[in-house]
CSV table of C-alpha atoms and ligand atoms in Angstrom, one decimal:
chain,number,residue,atom,x,y,z
A,239,MET,CA,3.6,170.8,78.4
A,240,GLN,CA,2.3,173.5,75.9
A,241,HIS,CA,2.9,177.2,76.7
A,242,ASP,CA,1.3,180.3,75.4
A,243,ILE,CA,2.9,181.8,72.2
A,244,TRP,CA,3.4,185.4,71.6
A,245,PHE,CA,1.8,186.2,68.3
A,246,ASN,CA,1.9,189.7,66.9
A,247,GLY,CA,2.1,191.4,70.1
A,248,THR,CA,0.1,189.3,72.6
A,249,LEU,CA,0.3,186.0,74.3
A,250,VAL,CA,-2.3,183.6,73.0
A,251,PRO,CA,-3.0,179.9,74.0
A,252,TYR,CA,-0.8,177.4,72.3
A,253,GLU,CA,-4.0,176.0,70.4
A,254,ASP,CA,-5.1,179.5,69.1
A,255,ALA,CA,-1.7,180.2,67.6
A,256,LYS,CA,-2.7,179.3,64.0
A,257,ILE,CA,-2.3,180.5,60.4
A,258,HIS,CA,-4.3,180.0,57.1
A,259,VAL,CA,-3.2,177.4,54.6
A,260,LEU,CA,-3.1,179.9,52.0
A,261,SER,CA,-0.5,182.1,54.1
A,262,HIS,CA,2.5,182.7,51.7
A,263,VAL,CA,5.0,180.8,54.0
A,264,VAL,CA,3.1,177.4,53.5
A,265,HIS,CA,3.8,177.7,49.7
A,266,TYR,CA,7.1,179.5,49.3
A,267,GLY,CA,8.9,178.9,52.6
A,268,SER,CA,9.1,182.7,53.1
A,269,SER,CA,10.2,182.8,56.7
A,270,VAL,CA,13.3,183.8,58.9
A,271,PHE,CA,13.5,182.4,62.3
A,272,GLU,CA,16.1,182.3,65.4
A,273,GLY,CA,16.9,179.4,67.9
A,274,ILE,CA,17.8,180.5,71.3
A,275,ARG,CA,18.6,179.0,74.5
A,276,CYS,CA,17.4,180.0,78.0
A,277,TYR,CA,19.4,178.4,80.8
A,278,ARG,CA,18.8,177.8,84.4
A,279,THR,CA,22.3,179.1,85.8
A,280,GLU,CA,23.2,178.8,89.4
A,281,ARG,CA,22.6,182.4,89.3
A,282,GLY,CA,19.2,182.2,87.9
A,283,SER,CA,17.4,181.8,84.5
A,284,ALA,CA,19.1,183.7,81.7
A,285,VAL,CA,19.2,183.9,77.9
A,286,PHE,CA,22.4,183.4,76.1
A,287,ARG,CA,23.2,186.1,73.8
A,288,LEU,CA,19.6,187.4,73.3
A,289,ARG,CA,20.2,190.6,71.5
A,290,GLU,CA,22.9,188.8,69.1
A,291,HIS,CA,20.1,186.3,68.2
A,292,LEU,CA,17.5,189.1,67.8
A,293,GLN,CA,20.0,191.5,65.7
A,294,ARG,CA,20.2,188.3,63.2
A,295,LEU,CA,16.8,187.7,63.1
A,296,ILE,CA,16.1,191.6,62.1
A,297,ASP,CA,19.1,191.1,59.6
A,298,SER,CA,17.5,188.2,57.8
A,299,ALA,CA,14.5,189.9,57.6
A,300,ARG,CA,15.9,192.8,56.1
A,301,ILE,CA,17.6,190.8,53.4
A,302,TYR,CA,14.1,189.3,52.4
A,303,ARG,CA,12.4,192.8,52.6
A,304,MET,CA,10.2,192.0,55.2
A,305,GLU,CA,9.5,194.8,57.6
A,306,ILE,CA,9.2,193.5,61.6
A,307,PRO,CA,6.9,196.0,63.2
A,308,TYR,CA,8.9,195.8,66.2
A,309,THR,CA,12.2,197.0,67.5
A,310,LEU,CA,15.1,195.0,68.8
A,311,ASP,CA,14.3,196.4,72.2
A,312,GLU,CA,10.6,195.3,72.0
A,313,LEU,CA,11.5,191.9,70.6
A,314,GLU,CA,13.9,191.4,73.4
A,315,ARG,CA,10.9,192.2,76.0
A,316,ALA,CA,8.5,190.2,74.3
A,317,THR,CA,10.9,187.1,74.5
A,318,LEU,CA,11.6,187.6,78.2
A,319,GLU,CA,7.6,188.0,78.8
A,320,THR,CA,7.1,184.7,76.7
A,321,ILE,CA,9.8,183.0,78.9
A,322,ALA,CA,8.4,184.2,82.5
A,323,HIS,CA,4.9,183.8,81.5
A,324,SER,CA,5.7,180.0,80.7
A,325,GLY,CA,7.1,179.5,84.0
A,326,LEU,CA,9.9,177.3,82.5
A,327,THR,CA,13.4,178.0,84.1
A,328,SER,CA,15.3,176.5,81.0
A,329,CYS,CA,14.0,176.4,77.3
A,330,TYR,CA,14.6,176.6,73.8
A,331,ILE,CA,13.3,180.0,72.3
A,332,ARG,CA,12.0,180.1,68.6
A,333,PRO,CA,11.0,183.5,67.1
A,334,VAL,CA,9.9,183.3,63.5
A,335,VAL,CA,8.9,186.2,61.4
A,336,PHE,CA,6.9,185.0,58.2
A,337,ARG,CA,4.7,186.0,54.9
A,338,GLY,CA,1.0,185.7,55.7
A,339,MET,CA,-1.9,186.4,53.8
A,340,GLY,CA,-2.3,188.9,51.0
A,341,SER,CA,-2.0,187.4,47.3
A,342,MET,CA,-0.9,184.2,46.0
A,343,GLY,CA,2.1,184.0,43.7
A,344,VAL,CA,5.8,184.3,44.3
A,345,ASN,CA,5.8,188.1,44.8
A,346,PRO,CA,5.6,188.6,48.7
A,347,LEU,CA,5.5,192.5,48.7
A,348,LYS,CA,1.8,192.6,49.4
A,349,ASN,CA,1.6,190.0,52.1
A,350,THR,CA,1.5,190.5,55.7
A,351,VAL,CA,4.4,190.1,57.9
A,352,GLU,CA,3.7,188.0,61.0
A,353,THR,CA,5.7,187.7,64.2
A,354,VAL,CA,5.7,184.9,66.7
A,355,ILE,CA,8.0,183.7,69.8
A,356,ALA,CA,7.3,180.3,71.0
A,357,VAL,CA,9.2,178.4,73.7
A,358,TRP,CA,9.5,174.8,74.8
A,359,GLU,CA,11.7,172.4,76.7
A,360,TRP,CA,14.6,171.1,74.2
A,361,GLY,CA,17.3,168.6,75.6
A,362,ALA,CA,20.4,167.4,73.8
A,363,TYR,CA,20.0,168.0,70.0
A,364,LEU,CA,22.1,165.1,69.1
A,365,GLY,CA,21.1,162.6,71.6
A,366,ALA,CA,21.6,162.6,75.5
A,367,GLU,CA,24.9,160.9,75.1
A,368,ALA,CA,26.3,162.9,72.4
A,369,LEU,CA,27.8,165.9,74.4
A,370,GLU,CA,30.1,163.3,76.0
A,371,GLN,CA,30.6,160.3,73.9
A,372,GLY,CA,30.4,162.3,70.5
A,373,VAL,CA,28.5,161.5,67.3
A,374,ASP,CA,29.0,159.6,64.0
A,375,VAL,CA,28.7,161.5,60.8
A,376,GLN,CA,29.0,161.5,57.2
A,377,VAL,CA,29.9,164.1,54.6
A,378,ALA,CA,27.0,165.0,52.8
A,379,SER,CA,26.0,164.2,49.0
A,380,TRP,CA,24.2,167.6,49.1
A,381,ASN,CA,26.5,170.9,49.0
A,382,ARG,CA,25.7,174.0,51.0
A,383,MET,CA,24.1,176.7,48.7
A,384,ALA,CA,26.4,178.7,46.5
A,385,PRO,CA,26.7,182.4,47.7
A,386,ASN,CA,24.6,183.6,44.5
A,387,THR,CA,21.7,181.3,45.3
A,388,PHE,CA,20.2,181.8,48.5
A,389,PRO,CA,21.8,184.3,51.1
A,390,ALA,CA,23.5,182.3,53.7
A,391,LEU,CA,23.7,185.3,56.2
A,392,ALA,CA,19.8,185.1,56.4
A,393,LYS,CA,18.7,182.3,58.7
A,394,ALA,CA,15.6,181.5,56.3
A,395,GLY,CA,13.1,178.8,56.7
A,396,GLY,CA,13.6,177.8,53.0
A,397,ASN,CA,17.4,177.3,53.6
A,398,TYR,CA,16.2,174.2,55.8
A,399,LEU,CA,15.0,172.4,52.9
A,400,ASN,CA,18.6,171.8,51.8
A,401,ALA,CA,19.5,171.0,55.6
A,402,SER,CA,16.5,168.4,55.7
A,403,LEU,CA,17.9,166.5,52.7
A,404,VAL,CA,21.5,166.4,54.4
A,405,LYS,CA,19.8,165.4,57.7
A,406,MET,CA,17.3,162.6,56.3
A,407,ASP,CA,20.3,161.0,54.1
A,408,ALA,CA,22.7,161.0,57.4
A,409,VAL,CA,19.8,159.4,59.5
A,410,LEU,CA,19.0,156.8,56.8
A,411,ASN,CA,22.4,155.9,56.6
A,412,GLY,CA,23.0,155.3,60.2
A,413,PHE,CA,24.7,158.4,61.0
A,414,THR,CA,23.9,161.4,63.4
A,415,GLU,CA,24.5,164.2,61.3
A,416,GLY,CA,25.7,165.3,57.8
A,417,ILE,CA,28.6,167.7,56.6
A,418,MET,CA,28.0,169.8,54.1
A,419,LEU,CA,30.8,171.0,51.6
A,420,ASN,CA,30.6,174.4,49.8
A,421,VAL,CA,30.2,174.3,46.1
A,422,ASP,CA,33.9,174.2,45.7
A,423,GLY,CA,34.2,171.0,47.8
A,424,TYR,CA,35.6,172.8,50.9
A,425,VAL,CA,34.3,171.9,54.5
A,426,ALA,CA,31.3,174.0,55.4
A,427,GLU,CA,29.1,172.9,58.4
A,428,GLY,CA,26.4,170.6,59.5
A,429,SER,CA,22.7,170.7,58.7
A,430,GLY,CA,22.0,172.6,61.9
A,431,GLU,CA,25.6,173.3,63.3
A,432,ASN,CA,28.9,175.1,62.6
A,433,LEU,CA,32.0,172.8,62.7
A,434,PHE,CA,35.5,173.0,64.2
A,435,LEU,CA,38.5,171.0,63.4
A,436,VAL,CA,41.6,170.6,65.7
A,437,ARG,CA,44.9,169.7,64.6
A,438,ASN,CA,48.1,170.0,66.5
A,439,GLY,CA,46.7,172.3,69.0
A,440,THR,CA,45.2,174.7,66.6
A,441,LEU,CA,41.4,175.2,65.9
A,442,TYR,CA,40.2,175.7,62.2
A,443,THR,CA,36.8,176.6,60.9
A,444,ALA,CA,35.1,177.6,57.8
A,445,PRO,CA,35.1,181.4,57.1
A,446,THR,CA,31.5,182.8,56.6
A,447,SER,CA,32.5,183.3,52.8
A,448,LEU,CA,31.7,179.8,52.5
A,449,SER,CA,28.1,180.2,52.7
A,450,ILE,CA,27.8,179.0,56.2
A,451,LEU,CA,25.3,180.4,59.0
A,452,PRO,CA,27.3,183.0,61.0
A,453,GLY,CA,26.7,181.2,64.1
A,454,ILE,CA,26.6,182.9,67.6
A,455,THR,CA,27.8,179.5,69.4
A,456,ARG,CA,30.7,179.5,66.8
A,457,ASP,CA,31.4,183.2,67.7
A,458,ALA,CA,31.4,182.6,71.5
A,459,VAL,CA,33.9,179.4,70.7
A,460,ILE,CA,36.4,181.4,69.0
A,461,THR,CA,36.4,184.0,71.7
A,462,LEU,CA,36.8,181.3,74.4
A,463,ALA,CA,39.4,179.5,72.6
A,464,ARG,CA,41.5,182.6,71.9
A,465,GLU,CA,41.1,183.5,75.7
A,466,ARG,CA,42.6,180.2,76.5
A,467,GLY,CA,45.7,180.8,74.5
A,468,PHE,CA,44.6,178.6,71.2
A,469,THR,CA,45.0,179.7,67.6
A,470,VAL,CA,41.7,179.9,65.7
A,471,GLU,CA,42.0,180.1,61.9
A,472,GLU,CA,38.9,180.8,59.6
A,473,THR,CA,40.0,179.0,56.6
A,474,ARG,CA,39.1,176.6,53.8
A,475,LEU,CA,39.6,173.1,54.7
A,476,PRO,CA,39.5,170.2,52.2
A,477,ARG,CA,37.2,167.2,52.8
A,478,GLU,CA,40.0,164.7,53.8
A,479,ALA,CA,41.4,167.4,56.5
A,480,LEU,CA,38.3,165.9,58.5
A,481,TYR,CA,39.6,162.5,58.4
A,482,LEU,CA,43.2,163.7,59.9
A,483,ALA,CA,41.8,165.7,62.7
A,484,ASP,CA,42.8,165.2,66.1
A,485,GLU,CA,39.5,166.6,67.1
A,486,LEU,CA,36.1,167.6,65.8
A,487,PHE,CA,33.1,169.1,67.1
A,488,PHE,CA,29.8,170.9,66.1
A,489,THR,CA,28.7,174.0,67.6
A,490,GLY,CA,25.1,175.5,67.9
A,491,THR,CA,22.5,176.8,70.0
A,492,ALA,CA,20.6,173.4,69.9
A,493,ALA,CA,23.8,171.3,69.8
A,494,GLU,CA,25.7,173.5,72.1
A,495,ILE,CA,29.3,171.9,71.8
A,496,THR,CA,28.9,168.3,70.6
A,497,PRO,CA,32.1,166.2,69.9
A,498,ILE,CA,32.4,164.1,66.5
A,499,ARG,CA,34.0,160.7,66.8
A,500,SER,CA,33.9,159.7,63.3
A,501,VAL,CA,33.2,160.8,59.9
A,502,ASP,CA,32.4,158.5,56.8
A,503,HIS,CA,33.6,155.7,59.3
A,504,HIS,CA,36.9,157.1,59.8
A,505,ARG,CA,37.7,157.3,63.7
A,506,ILE,CA,38.5,160.7,64.7
A,507,GLY,CA,41.2,160.7,67.5
A,508,GLN,CA,40.8,158.3,70.1
A,509,GLY,CA,37.0,158.0,69.0
A,510,THR,CA,35.9,159.9,71.8
A,511,ARG,CA,35.6,163.4,72.9
A,512,GLY,CA,39.2,165.1,72.8
A,513,PRO,CA,40.9,167.2,75.4
A,514,ILE,CA,40.4,170.5,73.6
A,515,THR,CA,36.8,170.0,72.9
A,516,ALA,CA,36.5,169.2,76.7
A,517,GLU,CA,37.9,172.4,77.8
A,518,LEU,CA,36.0,174.4,75.5
A,519,GLN,CA,32.8,172.7,76.7
A,520,GLU,CA,33.8,173.3,80.1
A,521,ALA,CA,34.5,177.1,79.6
A,522,PHE,CA,30.9,177.1,77.8
A,523,PHE,CA,29.2,175.3,80.7
A,524,ASP,CA,31.0,177.9,83.1
A,525,VAL,CA,28.7,180.4,81.5
A,526,ILE,CA,25.5,178.6,81.1
A,527,ARG,CA,25.5,176.4,84.0
A,528,ARG,CA,27.3,178.4,86.8
A,529,GLY,CA,26.3,181.9,85.1
A,530,ASN,CA,30.1,183.3,85.2
A,531,ASP,CA,29.6,185.8,82.6
A,532,PRO,CA,32.7,188.2,81.9
A,533,HIS,CA,31.4,188.6,78.4
A,534,GLY,CA,27.8,190.2,79.0
A,535,TRP,CA,26.3,187.1,77.1
A,536,LEU,CA,23.6,186.4,79.7
A,537,THR,CA,20.3,188.4,80.1
A,538,PRO,CA,18.4,187.5,83.1
A,539,VAL,CA,14.9,186.4,82.8
A,540,PRO,CA,12.6,188.3,85.2
A,541,ALA,CA,10.3,186.5,87.9
A,542,PRO,CA,8.6,184.3,87.9
A,543,ALA,CA,10.5,182.2,85.6
A,544,ALA,CA,13.6,182.7,87.8
A,545,THR,CA,12.0,181.6,90.8
A,546,GLU,CA,9.7,178.7,89.7
A,547,GLY,CA,10.5,175.3,88.8
B,207,LIG,N1,24.5,176.5,60.8
B,207,LIG,C1,23.4,176.3,60.7
B,207,LIG,C2,22.8,175.7,59.5
B,207,LIG,C3,22.4,176.3,61.8
B,207,LIG,O1,20.9,175.9,61.6
B,207,LIG,C4,22.6,176.8,63.0
B,207,LIG,C5,21.8,176.8,64.2
B,207,LIG,C6,24.0,176.9,63.3
B,207,LIG,C7,24.8,176.7,62.3
B,207,LIG,C8,24.4,177.4,64.6
B,207,LIG,O2,24.3,178.7,64.7
B,207,LIG,P1,24.0,179.4,66.3
B,207,LIG,O3,22.8,178.7,66.9
B,207,LIG,O4,23.9,180.7,66.0
B,207,LIG,O5,25.4,179.0,67.1
B,207,LIG,N2,20.6,175.9,64.1
B,207,LIG,C9,19.6,176.0,65.0
B,207,LIG,C10,18.2,175.4,64.5
B,207,LIG,C11,18.1,173.9,64.7
B,207,LIG,C12,17.0,173.2,64.3
B,207,LIG,O6,17.1,172.1,64.0
B,207,LIG,O7,15.8,173.9,64.3
B,207,LIG,C13,19.7,176.0,66.5
B,207,LIG,O8,20.9,175.4,66.8
B,207,LIG,O9,19.0,176.5,67.1
């Protein structure tokens, strides 16, 4: 089903949420965006870490000198209104801010800044069985961008040209996803997910200085793991550490916590979801399915979304 889209302050029918082909974003990739999930918990519909995602959107826009004409509070209200209006009890939320009409040419400073919030139903990102069985991945031949090329802290549309090269290669080679190394050859992240490695009971993940996206799910998993007594180290890992891992998993809004069962045809652990991955998935599901929220990560969606469905 197609749901109304919030476009510069008003909800418009899906078919009417259009832009001109000469919009700056079409030619130069000048957009910043977010991916957020709303869950139907046992205590009603709620959005996972909404304000953190919207703050990252505002930060991404700031890096690219785009002035969003809405405050964080206004974007939060708009998001909740869009969900409630859709009648969906669970959904994926895609806010996007982009450069519109003005002038052609690389200089975007005279172009409009447009703000959109769309919602749709989106199931398991890496396949229906992935959350239990794990996925097969390869190390990508394309690197993550160098820190002085594109700002990695910005979740910008243009960054995903690199991500889609990684993803296409992986899929055409028969894998589900690709893992990027940074320019120095250290493990960075997937095309649309952060990555964790488990070895001898300790968790490892790349530091944000390796040009990864500072994932909000990554942050949640670090918190949940430390609460359960695990050590989590943000450190540089060489490629071959992937092959020696006891467990590997991706984190992301779309991917949630997805186990990896092989890398470059090296079997990881027993070739299925590992016990620490399962424990952290369980802790995550306790929040998003049961609605247990000791960290204040859930924002309830007002009726009618919470009651319909
Ligand atoms: N790294 C990248 C490159 C990335 O795109 C994402 C999210 C993450 C890490 C995880 O970040 P977070 O969602 O805050 O935990 N990718 C989004 C877009 C996926 C898409 O195909 O579109 C997402 O998961 O929503």
